[in-house]
Coordinates of C-alpha atoms (C1' of nucleotides) and ligand atoms in Angstrom, one line a residue:
Chain A
M1 CA 5.9 -16.6 9.5
L2 CA 6.2 -14.6 6.2
I3 CA 2.6 -14.0 5.3
Y4 CA 0.7 -14.5 8.6
K5 CA -0.3 -11.3 8.6
T6 CA -1.4 -11.0 5.2
I7 CA -3.7 -14.0 5.9
T8 CA -5.0 -12.6 8.9
R9 CA -6.0 -9.5 7.1
L10 CA -7.8 -11.7 4.3
I11 CA -9.7 -13.3 6.8
Q12 CA -11.0 -9.8 8.1
Y13 CA -11.9 -8.6 4.4
R14 CA -13.8 -11.9 3.9
L15 CA -15.9 -11.4 7.0
C16 CA -16.6 -7.7 6.0
L17 CA -17.6 -8.7 2.3
I18 CA -19.8 -11.3 3.9
H19 CA -21.5 -8.5 5.6
Y20 CA -21.6 -6.3 2.3
T21 CA -23.5 -9.4 0.6
E22 CA -26.0 -9.3 3.3
L23 CA -26.7 -5.6 2.7
G24 CA -26.9 -6.2 -1.0
I25 CA -23.8 -4.3 -1.7
E26 CA -22.2 -5.7 -5.2
Q27 CA -19.2 -3.6 -5.6
I28 CA -16.4 -2.2 -3.4
F29 CA -13.5 -0.1 -3.5
S30 CA -10.2 -0.7 -1.7
Y31 CA -10.6 2.5 0.4
T32 CA -14.2 1.0 1.5
L33 CA -12.8 -2.3 2.7
A34 CA -10.0 -0.4 4.3
K35 CA -12.1 2.1 6.3
E36 CA -13.9 -1.2 7.7
T37 CA -11.1 -3.2 8.7
G38 CA -8.8 -0.4 9.9
V39 CA -6.0 -0.7 7.3
S40 CA -4.7 1.3 4.5
P41 CA -6.3 1.5 1.0
E42 CA -2.8 0.8 -0.8
Q43 CA -2.4 -2.2 1.9
V44 CA -5.8 -3.9 0.7
R45 CA -4.6 -3.7 -2.7
K46 CA -1.2 -4.9 -2.2
D47 CA -2.9 -8.0 -0.1
F48 CA -5.3 -8.9 -3.3
S49 CA -2.3 -8.2 -5.9
Q50 CA 0.3 -10.8 -3.9
F51 CA -2.6 -13.4 -4.7
G52 CA -3.3 -12.5 -8.0
I53 CA -6.7 -10.8 -7.4
R54 CA -7.2 -8.1 -9.7
G55 CA -10.1 -5.4 -9.5
N56 CA -11.1 -3.2 -12.1
K57 CA -9.8 0.5 -12.7
K58 CA -12.5 3.0 -11.7
A59 CA -14.9 0.0 -10.8
G60 CA -13.2 -1.5 -7.7
Y61 CA -14.0 -5.3 -6.9
N62 CA -17.0 -7.5 -7.3
V63 CA -18.0 -8.7 -3.9
L64 CA -19.3 -12.0 -4.6
Q65 CA -16.3 -12.6 -6.9
L66 CA -13.8 -11.4 -4.2
I67 CA -15.1 -13.5 -1.8
E68 CA -14.9 -16.7 -3.9
Q69 CA -11.2 -15.8 -4.7
I70 CA -10.4 -15.2 -0.9
N71 CA -12.4 -18.5 -0.2
A72 CA -10.1 -20.5 -2.6
I73 CA -7.2 -19.1 -1.0
L74 CA -8.1 -19.8 2.4
S75 CA -9.4 -23.1 1.2
K76 CA -13.0 -22.2 2.7
N77 CA -14.9 -24.7 0.1
T78 CA -14.9 -27.3 3.0
V79 CA -15.9 -27.1 6.6
Q80 CA -12.8 -26.9 8.8
K81 CA -12.8 -29.5 11.6
I82 CA -11.3 -28.8 15.0
I83 CA -11.0 -30.7 18.4
L84 CA -11.1 -28.9 21.6
V85 CA -9.3 -30.2 25.0
G86 CA -10.6 -29.2 28.0
M87 CA -14.0 -28.3 29.1
G88 CA -13.7 -25.8 31.7
N89 CA -14.7 -22.3 31.7
I90 CA -13.1 -21.6 28.2
G91 CA -13.8 -24.6 26.8
K92 CA -17.8 -24.4 27.6
A93 CA -18.0 -20.7 26.2
L94 CA -16.1 -22.1 23.1
I95 CA -18.7 -25.1 22.3
H96 CA -21.5 -23.0 22.9
Y97 CA -20.6 -20.3 20.4
K98 CA -22.7 -20.2 17.4
G99 CA -20.3 -18.1 15.2
F100 CA -18.0 -21.0 14.0
E101 CA -20.5 -22.2 11.4
N102 CA -20.6 -18.9 9.2
R103 CA -16.8 -19.1 9.2
N104 CA -16.8 -22.7 7.8
M105 CA -15.4 -24.0 11.1
Q106 CA -16.7 -26.6 13.5
I107 CA -15.5 -28.4 16.8
V108 CA -16.4 -31.5 16.3
A109 CA -15.2 -33.1 19.4
A110 CA -14.0 -32.2 22.9
F111 CA -12.0 -33.9 25.2
D112 CA -11.7 -33.8 29.3
I113 CA -9.7 -36.1 31.9
D114 CA -13.0 -35.3 34.3
P115 CA -15.3 -38.0 33.9
A116 CA -18.1 -35.7 35.1
K117 CA -17.6 -33.5 31.9
Q118 CA -17.9 -36.4 29.8
G119 CA -20.8 -37.6 27.6
R120 CA -23.1 -35.9 25.6
K121 CA -24.5 -33.3 28.1
Y122 CA -23.4 -30.4 25.5
R123 CA -23.6 -29.5 22.0
I124 CA -20.7 -31.6 21.2
P125 CA -19.5 -34.9 22.4
V126 CA -16.8 -34.9 25.4
Y127 CA -14.8 -38.0 25.3
P128 CA -11.9 -39.2 27.7
L129 CA -8.3 -38.4 26.4
Q130 CA -7.9 -42.2 25.5
K131 CA -10.2 -41.5 22.6
L132 CA -8.2 -38.9 21.0
P133 CA -5.7 -40.8 18.8
Q134 CA -8.9 -42.5 17.2
I135 CA -11.2 -39.6 16.7
V136 CA -8.2 -37.4 15.2
R137 CA -7.4 -40.1 12.7
R138 CA -11.0 -40.9 11.8
E139 CA -12.2 -37.4 11.4
D140 CA -8.7 -36.3 9.6
I141 CA -8.4 -33.5 12.2
S142 CA -5.2 -31.0 11.8
N143 CA -6.0 -28.2 14.3
A144 CA -6.4 -28.3 18.1
I145 CA -7.8 -26.1 21.0
I146 CA -5.9 -26.3 24.5
A147 CA -8.1 -24.9 27.3
V148 CA -6.5 -27.0 30.1
P149 CA -4.8 -25.5 33.2
E150 CA -1.5 -24.3 32.7
S151 CA 0.0 -27.6 34.8
T152 CA -1.1 -30.0 32.2
A153 CA -0.9 -28.1 28.8
Q154 CA 2.6 -29.2 27.8
Q155 CA 1.5 -32.9 28.3
V156 CA -1.7 -32.3 26.1
C157 CA 0.5 -30.4 23.5
D158 CA 2.7 -33.5 23.4
L159 CA -0.3 -35.7 23.0
L160 CA -1.5 -33.6 20.3
T161 CA 1.4 -33.4 18.4
E162 CA 2.4 -37.3 18.6
N163 CA -1.4 -37.8 17.0
G164 CA -0.6 -35.6 13.8
I165 CA -2.2 -32.2 15.1
R166 CA -0.2 -29.3 13.4
G167 CA -2.0 -26.2 14.6
I168 CA -2.7 -25.3 18.1
L169 CA -4.9 -22.4 19.5
N170 CA -3.5 -22.5 23.1
F171 CA -5.2 -20.5 25.8
A172 CA -2.9 -21.7 28.9
P173 CA -0.1 -19.0 29.9
V174 CA 2.5 -21.0 29.1
I175 CA 5.2 -21.3 26.0
L176 CA 4.6 -24.7 24.8
K177 CA 7.8 -26.6 23.7
T178 CA 7.5 -28.2 20.4
S179 CA 8.9 -29.0 16.9
D180 CA 8.9 -25.9 14.5
R181 CA 6.6 -27.9 12.2
I182 CA 3.9 -27.1 14.6
M183 CA 2.2 -24.0 14.5
I184 CA 0.8 -22.4 17.9
K185 CA -0.9 -19.5 18.3
N186 CA -1.2 -18.3 22.1
I187 CA -4.2 -16.4 23.2
S188 CA -2.8 -14.6 26.3
L189 CA -6.2 -12.8 27.7
C190 CA -4.2 -11.8 30.7
G191 CA -1.1 -10.6 28.9
E192 CA -3.2 -8.5 26.8
L193 CA -5.2 -6.8 29.7
E194 CA -2.1 -6.2 31.3
A195 CA -0.3 -4.5 28.1
L196 CA -3.7 -2.5 27.9
S197 CA -3.2 -1.3 31.4
Y198 CA 0.3 -0.4 30.8
F199 CA -0.7 2.0 28.1
T200 CA -3.7 3.6 29.6
Q201 CA -1.9 4.2 32.7
R202 CA 0.9 6.1 30.8
T203 CA -1.4 8.4 29.2
T204 CA -2.5 9.8 32.5
V205 CA 1.0 10.8 33.4
Chain B
M1 CA 2.7 1.5 19.1
L2 CA 6.3 1.6 19.6
I3 CA 6.9 -0.5 22.6
Y4 CA 4.3 -3.0 22.6
K5 CA 5.8 -5.9 21.9
T6 CA 8.3 -4.9 24.6
I7 CA 5.7 -4.8 27.1
T8 CA 4.3 -8.0 26.1
R9 CA 7.5 -9.9 26.6
L10 CA 8.2 -8.0 30.0
I11 CA 4.9 -9.4 31.1
Q12 CA 6.1 -12.9 29.7
Y13 CA 9.2 -12.6 31.5
R14 CA 7.4 -11.2 34.8
L15 CA 5.1 -14.5 34.7
C16 CA 8.2 -16.8 34.2
L17 CA 10.1 -15.1 37.0
I18 CA 7.3 -15.7 39.6
H19 CA 7.2 -19.4 38.6
Y20 CA 11.0 -19.4 39.6
T21 CA 10.4 -17.9 42.9
E22 CA 8.0 -20.6 43.2
L23 CA 10.9 -23.0 42.5
G24 CA 13.2 -21.4 44.9
I25 CA 15.5 -20.0 42.1
E26 CA 17.1 -17.0 42.9
Q27 CA 19.6 -16.0 39.9
I28 CA 19.0 -16.4 36.2
F29 CA 20.5 -15.9 33.0
S30 CA 19.3 -14.2 29.8
Y31 CA 19.3 -17.5 27.8
T32 CA 17.6 -19.3 30.6
L33 CA 14.5 -16.7 30.5
A34 CA 14.8 -16.5 26.6
K35 CA 14.3 -20.5 26.5
E36 CA 11.4 -20.6 28.6
T37 CA 9.6 -17.5 26.8
G38 CA 10.7 -18.6 23.2
V39 CA 12.7 -15.5 22.2
S40 CA 16.4 -14.9 21.7
P41 CA 18.9 -14.1 24.8
E42 CA 19.8 -10.9 23.0
Q43 CA 16.1 -10.0 22.8
V44 CA 15.9 -10.4 26.5
R45 CA 18.9 -8.4 27.3
K46 CA 18.0 -5.9 25.0
D47 CA 14.1 -5.3 26.4
F48 CA 15.7 -5.0 30.0
S49 CA 18.4 -2.7 29.0
Q50 CA 15.8 -0.6 27.3
F51 CA 14.2 -0.1 30.5
G52 CA 17.5 0.4 32.2
I53 CA 17.4 -3.1 34.0
R54 CA 21.2 -3.9 34.3
G55 CA 22.4 -7.6 35.3
N56 CA 25.6 -8.8 36.4
K57 CA 28.3 -10.1 34.0
K58 CA 28.8 -13.7 34.4
A59 CA 26.1 -13.5 37.2
G60 CA 23.1 -12.6 35.4
Y61 CA 20.1 -11.3 37.0
N62 CA 18.6 -11.5 40.5
V63 CA 15.2 -13.1 40.2
L64 CA 13.3 -11.0 42.9
Q65 CA 15.0 -7.7 41.8
L66 CA 14.1 -8.4 38.5
I67 CA 10.4 -8.9 39.3
E68 CA 10.5 -5.6 41.3
Q69 CA 12.0 -3.8 38.6
I70 CA 9.5 -5.1 36.2
N71 CA 6.6 -4.5 38.6
A72 CA 7.7 -0.9 38.7
I73 CA 7.6 -0.5 34.8
L74 CA 4.3 -2.2 34.6
S75 CA 2.9 -0.2 37.6
K76 CA 2.1 -3.6 39.2
N77 CA 2.3 -2.5 42.6
T78 CA -1.5 -1.8 42.8
V79 CA -4.3 -4.1 41.7
Q80 CA -5.7 -2.9 38.3
K81 CA -9.6 -2.8 38.2
I82 CA -11.3 -3.8 35.1
I83 CA -14.9 -3.8 34.1
L84 CA -16.8 -6.3 31.7
V85 CA -19.7 -5.6 29.4
G86 CA -21.5 -8.8 28.3
M87 CA -22.4 -11.6 30.4
G88 CA -22.7 -14.3 27.9
N89 CA -20.6 -17.3 27.3
I90 CA -17.1 -15.5 27.3
G91 CA -18.2 -12.9 30.1
K92 CA -19.0 -16.1 32.5
A93 CA -15.8 -17.7 31.4
L94 CA -13.9 -14.6 32.3
I95 CA -15.5 -13.9 35.7
H96 CA -15.0 -17.4 36.7
Y97 CA -11.3 -17.2 36.3
K98 CA -9.0 -17.1 39.3
G99 CA -5.5 -16.4 37.3
F100 CA -6.3 -12.4 37.5
E101 CA -5.3 -12.3 41.1
N102 CA -1.9 -13.6 40.4
R103 CA -1.5 -10.7 37.8
N104 CA -2.8 -8.0 40.1
M105 CA -5.8 -7.6 38.0
Q106 CA -9.5 -7.6 39.0
I107 CA -13.0 -7.5 37.4
V108 CA -14.7 -5.3 39.9
A109 CA -17.9 -5.3 38.0
A110 CA -20.2 -6.6 35.2
F111 CA -22.8 -5.4 33.0
D112 CA -25.6 -6.5 30.9
I113 CA -28.6 -5.5 29.4
D114 CA -30.5 -8.6 30.4
P115 CA -32.1 -8.3 33.6
A116 CA -31.9 -12.2 34.1
K117 CA -28.1 -11.8 34.4
Q118 CA -28.2 -9.0 36.6
G119 CA -27.7 -9.2 40.4
R120 CA -25.2 -10.9 42.7
K121 CA -25.8 -14.7 41.1
Y122 CA -22.0 -14.5 40.1
R123 CA -18.8 -13.7 42.0
I124 CA -18.9 -10.4 40.7
P125 CA -22.1 -8.1 40.7
V126 CA -23.9 -7.5 37.7
Y127 CA -25.2 -4.1 36.7
P128 CA -27.4 -2.7 34.1
L129 CA -25.8 -0.6 31.7
Q130 CA -27.5 2.7 33.5
K131 CA -25.2 2.1 36.5
L132 CA -22.0 2.3 34.2
P133 CA -21.0 5.8 34.4
Q134 CA -21.3 6.0 38.0
I135 CA -19.1 2.7 38.8
V136 CA -16.5 3.8 36.2
R137 CA -16.0 7.2 38.0
R138 CA -16.6 5.7 41.7
E139 CA -14.0 3.1 41.0
D140 CA -11.8 5.1 38.5
I141 CA -11.6 2.6 35.9
S142 CA -9.7 2.9 32.8
N143 CA -10.0 -0.3 31.1
A144 CA -13.0 -2.6 29.8
I145 CA -13.8 -6.0 28.1
I146 CA -16.4 -6.1 25.5
A147 CA -18.1 -9.3 25.2
V148 CA -21.3 -8.5 23.8
P149 CA -22.7 -9.6 20.3
E150 CA -21.3 -8.1 17.1
S151 CA -24.5 -6.0 16.5
T152 CA -24.2 -3.9 19.8
A153 CA -20.1 -4.1 20.0
Q154 CA -19.9 -0.4 18.9
Q155 CA -22.7 1.2 20.9
V156 CA -20.9 -0.2 23.9
C157 CA -17.8 0.8 22.6
D158 CA -18.8 4.4 22.3
L159 CA -20.7 4.3 25.9
L160 CA -17.5 2.8 27.5
T161 CA -15.4 5.9 25.7
E162 CA -17.7 8.6 26.6
N163 CA -17.3 7.5 30.2
G164 CA -13.4 8.0 30.2
I165 CA -12.5 4.2 29.4
R166 CA -9.0 4.2 27.5
G167 CA -8.6 0.7 26.9
I168 CA -10.8 -1.8 25.6
L169 CA -10.3 -5.7 25.2
N170 CA -12.7 -6.4 22.4
F171 CA -14.0 -10.0 21.7
A172 CA -16.7 -9.0 19.2
P173 CA -15.5 -9.7 15.4
V174 CA -15.9 -6.1 14.4
I175 CA -13.5 -3.4 13.9
L176 CA -14.6 -0.5 16.6
K177 CA -14.3 2.7 15.2
T178 CA -13.0 5.2 17.8
S179 CA -10.5 8.2 18.8
D180 CA -7.3 6.9 18.3
R181 CA -6.4 8.2 21.7
I182 CA -8.2 4.9 22.9
M183 CA -6.4 1.8 22.8
I184 CA -8.1 -1.4 21.7
K185 CA -7.0 -4.8 21.4
N186 CA -9.1 -7.3 19.5
I187 CA -9.3 -11.0 20.4
S188 CA -10.2 -12.8 17.2
L189 CA -10.8 -16.2 18.3
C190 CA -12.3 -17.3 15.0
G191 CA -9.7 -15.3 13.0
E192 CA -6.7 -17.0 14.7
L193 CA -8.2 -20.4 14.0
E194 CA -9.0 -19.6 10.6
A195 CA -5.5 -18.7 9.9
L196 CA -4.0 -21.7 11.7
S197 CA -6.0 -23.8 9.5
Y198 CA -4.7 -22.0 6.5
F199 CA -1.2 -23.1 7.4
T200 CA -1.6 -26.7 8.5
Q201 CA -3.9 -26.8 5.3
R202 CA -0.8 -25.5 3.1
T203 CA 2.1 -28.0 5.0
T204 CA -0.1 -31.1 3.5
V205 CA 0.1 -30.0 -0.1
Chain C
dT1 C1' -12.3 12.3 -30.1
dA2 C1' -10.1 14.7 -26.3
dT3 C1' -10.2 15.6 -21.7
dA4 C1' -10.8 14.9 -16.5
dA5 C1' -11.9 12.2 -13.1
dT6 C1' -11.0 8.5 -10.3
dA7 C1' -9.1 3.6 -8.9
dT8 C1' -5.9 0.3 -9.6
dG9 C1' -1.1 -1.9 -9.3
dT10 C1' 3.6 -1.6 -8.5
dT11 C1' 7.9 0.3 -7.3
dA12 C1' 10.4 2.9 -4.3
dC13 C1' 11.2 4.4 0.4
dA14 C1' 10.7 4.3 5.5
dA15 C1' 10.1 2.5 10.0
dA16 C1' 10.1 -1.0 13.4
dG17 C1' 11.8 -5.1 15.1
dA18 C1' 14.7 -8.9 15.7
dT19 C1' 19.0 -11.1 15.0
dC20 C1' 24.2 -10.9 14.7
dA21 C1' 28.6 -9.9 16.3
dC22 C1' 31.6 -8.5 19.4
dA23 C1' 33.7 -5.5 22.9
dA24 C1' 33.6 -5.2 28.1
dA25 C1' 33.2 -7.0 32.6
dA26 C1' 33.3 -10.5 36.0
dA27 C1' 34.6 -14.6 38.1
dT28 C1' 37.4 -18.5 38.3
dA29 C1' 41.3 -21.1 37.2
dA30 C1' 46.1 -21.7 36.7
Chain D
dT1 C1' 49.3 -12.1 38.8
dT2 C1' 47.7 -13.7 34.4
dA3 C1' 44.9 -16.2 31.2
dT4 C1' 40.4 -18.3 30.3
dT5 C1' 35.9 -18.4 30.5
dT6 C1' 31.4 -17.2 31.1
dT7 C1' 27.8 -13.7 30.1
dT8 C1' 26.4 -9.0 29.5
dG9 C1' 25.1 -4.8 26.6
dT10 C1' 25.2 -2.6 22.4
dG11 C1' 26.2 -0.9 17.8
dA12 C1' 25.4 -2.7 12.9
dT13 C1' 22.8 -5.4 10.0
dC14 C1' 19.1 -8.0 8.1
dT15 C1' 14.4 -8.8 7.7
dT16 C1' 9.9 -7.8 7.5
dT17 C1' 6.1 -5.0 7.4
dG18 C1' 3.8 -0.8 6.1
dT19 C1' 3.6 3.9 3.6
dA20 C1' 4.0 7.0 -0.1
dA21 C1' 4.1 8.3 -4.9
dC22 C1' 3.1 7.6 -9.3
dA23 C1' 2.1 5.4 -13.8
dT24 C1' -1.6 3.2 -15.9
dA25 C1' -6.2 1.8 -17.2
dT26 C1' -11.0 2.6 -17.5
dT27 C1' -15.1 5.4 -17.5
dA28 C1' -17.5 9.5 -18.3
dT29 C1' -18.4 14.0 -20.2
dA30 C1' -17.8 17.6 -23.4
Ligands
NAD1 N1 -11.2 -18.5 32.1 C1 -10.8 -17.5 31.7 O1 -11.2 -16.3 31.5 C2 -9.2 -17.6 31.2 C3 -8.3 -16.7 31.1 C4 -6.9 -16.5 30.7 C5 -6.5 -17.7 30.4 N2 -7.1 -18.6 30.8 C6 -6.3 -20.1 30.8 O2 -7.0 -21.0 29.8 C7 -7.2 -22.1 30.3 C8 -8.6 -22.8 30.7 O3 -9.2 -22.3 31.7 P1 -10.3 -22.6 32.3 O4 -11.0 -21.3 33.2 O5 -11.2 -23.0 31.3 O6 -10.0 -23.4 33.1 P2 -10.7 -24.7 34.1 O7 -10.0 -25.1 35.1 O8 -12.0 -24.1 34.1 O9 -10.8 -25.9 33.2 C9 -9.9 -26.9 32.9 C10 -10.3 -28.0 32.1 O10 -9.5 -28.9 31.6 C11 -9.7 -30.1 32.5 N3 -8.2 -31.0 32.4 C12 -7.4 -30.7 33.0 N4 -6.6 -31.5 33.0 C13 -6.6 -31.9 31.4 C14 -6.0 -32.9 30.8 N5 -4.7 -33.4 31.0 N6 -6.5 -33.3 29.8 C15 -7.8 -32.8 29.5 N7 -8.5 -32.0 30.3 C16 -7.8 -31.6 31.1 C17 -10.2 -30.1 33.6 O11 -11.0 -31.2 34.1 C18 -11.1 -28.9 33.6 O12 -12.4 -29.0 32.7 C19 -6.2 -22.0 31.5 O13 -4.9 -22.6 31.1 C20 -6.4 -20.8 32.0 O14 -5.0 -20.1 32.7 C21 -8.6 -18.9 31.2
NAD2 N1 -18.1 -17.6 22.8 C1 -17.0 -17.4 22.1 O1 -16.4 -18.7 22.3 C2 -17.0 -16.9 21.0 C3 -15.8 -17.0 20.1 C4 -15.2 -15.9 19.1 C5 -15.7 -14.6 19.4 N2 -16.9 -14.4 20.4 C6 -17.6 -13.2 20.3 O2 -17.6 -12.7 21.8 C7 -18.7 -12.0 22.1 C8 -19.5 -12.4 23.0 O3 -19.7 -13.8 22.6 P1 -20.7 -15.1 23.7 O4 -20.6 -16.4 23.3 O5 -20.2 -14.6 25.2 O6 -21.9 -13.9 23.5 P2 -23.6 -14.3 24.1 O7 -24.5 -13.9 23.0 O8 -23.6 -15.6 25.0 O9 -23.3 -13.2 25.1 C9 -23.7 -12.0 25.0 C10 -24.0 -11.0 26.1 O10 -24.1 -9.7 25.9 C11 -25.2 -9.3 26.5 N3 -25.7 -8.1 25.8 C12 -26.2 -7.8 24.5 N4 -26.1 -6.5 24.2 C13 -25.8 -5.9 25.2 C14 -25.5 -4.3 25.7 N5 -25.9 -3.3 24.7 N6 -24.9 -4.3 26.7 C15 -24.6 -4.8 27.5 N7 -24.9 -6.5 27.5 C16 -25.4 -6.6 26.1 C17 -26.4 -10.3 26.4 O11 -27.4 -10.2 27.4 C18 -25.7 -11.5 26.5 O12 -25.5 -11.9 27.9 C19 -19.4 -11.9 20.6 O13 -19.5 -10.7 20.0 C20 -18.9 -12.9 20.0 O14 -18.8 -13.0 18.4 C21 -17.4 -15.3 21.2

DNA sequence: TATAATATGTTACAAAGATCACAAAAATAA
DNA sequence: TTATTTTTGTGATCTTTGTAACATATTATA
């Protein structure tokens, strides 16, 4: 994906900028944002430049204006609705999380095969899988989170894509096989920890 | 990090290979593994080659032997101990997770400032932060997970690094500032979802 | 008005990573 | 034994991403 990393950084910048508004900061420089987000000032300017965001020489960028411009790029003017499949450990952690709102996202429905999990016990209604096609269509959902066991992840993925889902955040430790028009992002917590281990181990040698 | 991606892939390969042993498969080819992990066969061979793992022309690689070789590279012969700071939504999801064992990892202790969370209510003992230095030293821990709110993440990070932690998996949506000898891996769930949204939005236009 | 200082924006350069192409080896078939 | 097929291993190439350099614009100051 060509500009995936750039978009990821824009999202980071946006988060910082929102902090700045809370602190009453109105104007910033590329190196301010760079330091805060751990990239180089040139990178910040280049990212902005790529999307036609221009700053002022000697005066940097206006925070509010910058947020507006990034919002426009990221289509952050409407709330982005997401569904969740699998109400286990991870699923529950996600639906209890308050941080989505600030970022204009909302988990609008969850699904689980286990009848004990279904109903309105949680902040968000939990439906049986049979309801999925209907809700995806009604709410016009494009993105979903897979938080089911490895053994059922592929079939959940198939169900989602058959019903028009185009983006999936996958927690199951399997590589999902699907059309390349579908975008899949794997969250591999164990993998990340194993990689960390490798490098922290090495440094002692 | 020079070989970070290679290591990440080795970890993926290992996971697949373990599946193969469970299915009774003894011998595999680079393209088998490639298909399963979503990379190219050349990449697989190159990754192995980089660590001196050689296959057999026309006969591919022996599964068990390959696992052994990858284990040796990843130091997977001993259980890797990890600590967790923050017993909220994410923290609880992690300690209830059974999947760490299969990957030779173990969360050996958790920490929280909230006395209500402390004690032996969970699978893993939860201590006050004051106990952290002692336990890190006693158990010889190198890696930690930060699952505390954004507002306290930096101070937890400082505490960890002061006590010899060298690798951190961070769930808080902030860029932690620390020495560059410390390896930090950020898990940005909201960020990933926002990026997904961006691309799935675009495709409709 | 001229000069200095400070940030931006862009072009050129470098590094990392992945892909491609193909030679070499091993097994099988003729 | 020779030819054919299959699969590995790696040098060359392409792509992507990030870094560095520098010219340009703006503001402040003398
Ligand atoms: N919990 C963690 O810390 C953690 C860490 C790393 C990876 N993961 C991965 O994340 C995924 C979820 O983990 P978890 O701990 O939440 O699992 P879990 O077992 O606690 O929950 C899985 C949930 O999915 C539901 N489910 C099963 N099949 C389903 C289907 N076909 N359709 C809908 N719902 C279905 C189950 O009823 C259950 O509620 C797993 O693949 C796991 O390997 C979890
Ligand atoms: N839950 C999610 O789905 C989710 C999604 C994205 C990001 N995150 C991020 O992950 C982090 C954890 O999220 P959560 O939902 O589990 O939060 P939470 O509020 O449920 O839990 C935080 C826990 O940390 C403890 N804590 C606070 N300060 C501490 C300190 N200084 N030392 C030790 N413990 C301390 C609290 O007592 C609490 O138990 C947050 O930074 C959050 O932004 C969470």
